[in-house]
Amino acid sequence: MLIRILGAAAGGGFPQWNCSCRNCADVRAGKPGFRARTQCSLAVSANGSDWVLLNTAPDLRQQINETPELGARADGGLRNSPVKAAVLTGGDVDFIAGLLNLRELQPFSVYGSARVLATLADNSVFNVLDSSVVPRRELPLGTATPIEGGGRDTGLVVEAFAVPGKIALYLESGASSDNYGSREGDAIGLKVSAPASGKSFFYVPGCAVVDPELAARLKGAALVFFDGTLYTDEEMIRQGLMQKTGQRMGHISISGPEGSIDALAPLGVKRKIYVHINNSNPVLDENSPERRATEAAGWEVGLDGMEIRL
Ligand code: MLT
Ligand code: MN
Ligand code: ZN
């Protein structure tokens, strides 16, 4: 199985268009130790020729153009694409807006939870993806589902599972006691497997808490991509960027007693990589103490273009 990080940043990207926080200013200035990142997406292939996207970021056009394996082949006919399916883990703008780049009558499949598919159905702009060419398929929670599209069985199987999290920001309604209208299926994690090789990994780009159920799932995994939005829960408030904690946004922090470093430490995961990293996060500075602490704890900080072979 081949996995490529297309984008490792959270919503807004790095740098974010309207942000001059320290990280954004430094990466814009080309300061050593800072590398730009696009918004959160992975590409996976079991056979090296058919690819499945995990989330479709607003930057998808750029991501595809920077990834030769994902471009149309010179010998594949006038219109062709190795992208056979897109699997969505939530309705956030940074997860779904890239679908709009995939118009042009190219056959592939879109997979999502019933909740995410309902969001696509409610927003008629997504009808630019003609459903007779781009079928939308429900990814039932807790069931291993073979991923097919464009007339191909990709050789990948995906199991979606609910994780603690939150509905997309623009869909929030009601009170905090109701988690702003969040329901099961609004935030999901994926177990992606290639039955032919017996390999599998987890992709959890948005998660509020590692509860015992999630910990049990991840135990002993070969590879986990995990929500690395913030280093500390109040970092956006402290930097004067926004009056919201990570918890309010549905994102666990990297550090601290409730953070993901501590939560995953006892689980024996062989390789751990942060993705969906917000531009406020000090781990984006390769020379920061926070970056050193994160790497010393056995984690990698995701970077666009990173390729992993399982
Ligand atoms: C998030 O990850 O919390 C969202 O992408 C935030 C947003 O939509 O701006
Ligand atoms: Mn996001
Ligand atoms: Zn910033």
Coordinates of C-alpha atoms and ligand atoms in Angstrom, one line a residue, residues 13-16 18-25 28 239 241 278-280, ligand 3:
G13 CA -3.6 26.0 5.4
F14 CA -0.1 27.2 6.2
P15 CA 0.2 30.1 5.7
Q16 CA -3.4 31.1 6.0
N18 CA -5.3 36.5 6.0
C19 CA -3.0 35.5 8.9
S20 CA 0.2 37.1 10.1
C21 CA 0.6 35.1 13.3
R22 CA 4.2 34.3 14.1
N23 CA 4.2 31.0 12.2
C24 CA 2.4 32.4 9.1
A25 CA 4.6 35.4 9.0
R28 CA 5.8 33.6 4.3
Q239 CA -2.1 34.2 20.4
L241 CA -6.3 34.8 16.9
N278 CA -3.3 24.5 12.5
N279 CA -1.1 27.4 11.5
S280 CA -0.9 28.5 15.2
Ligands
ZN3 ZN -1.4 32.0 11.2

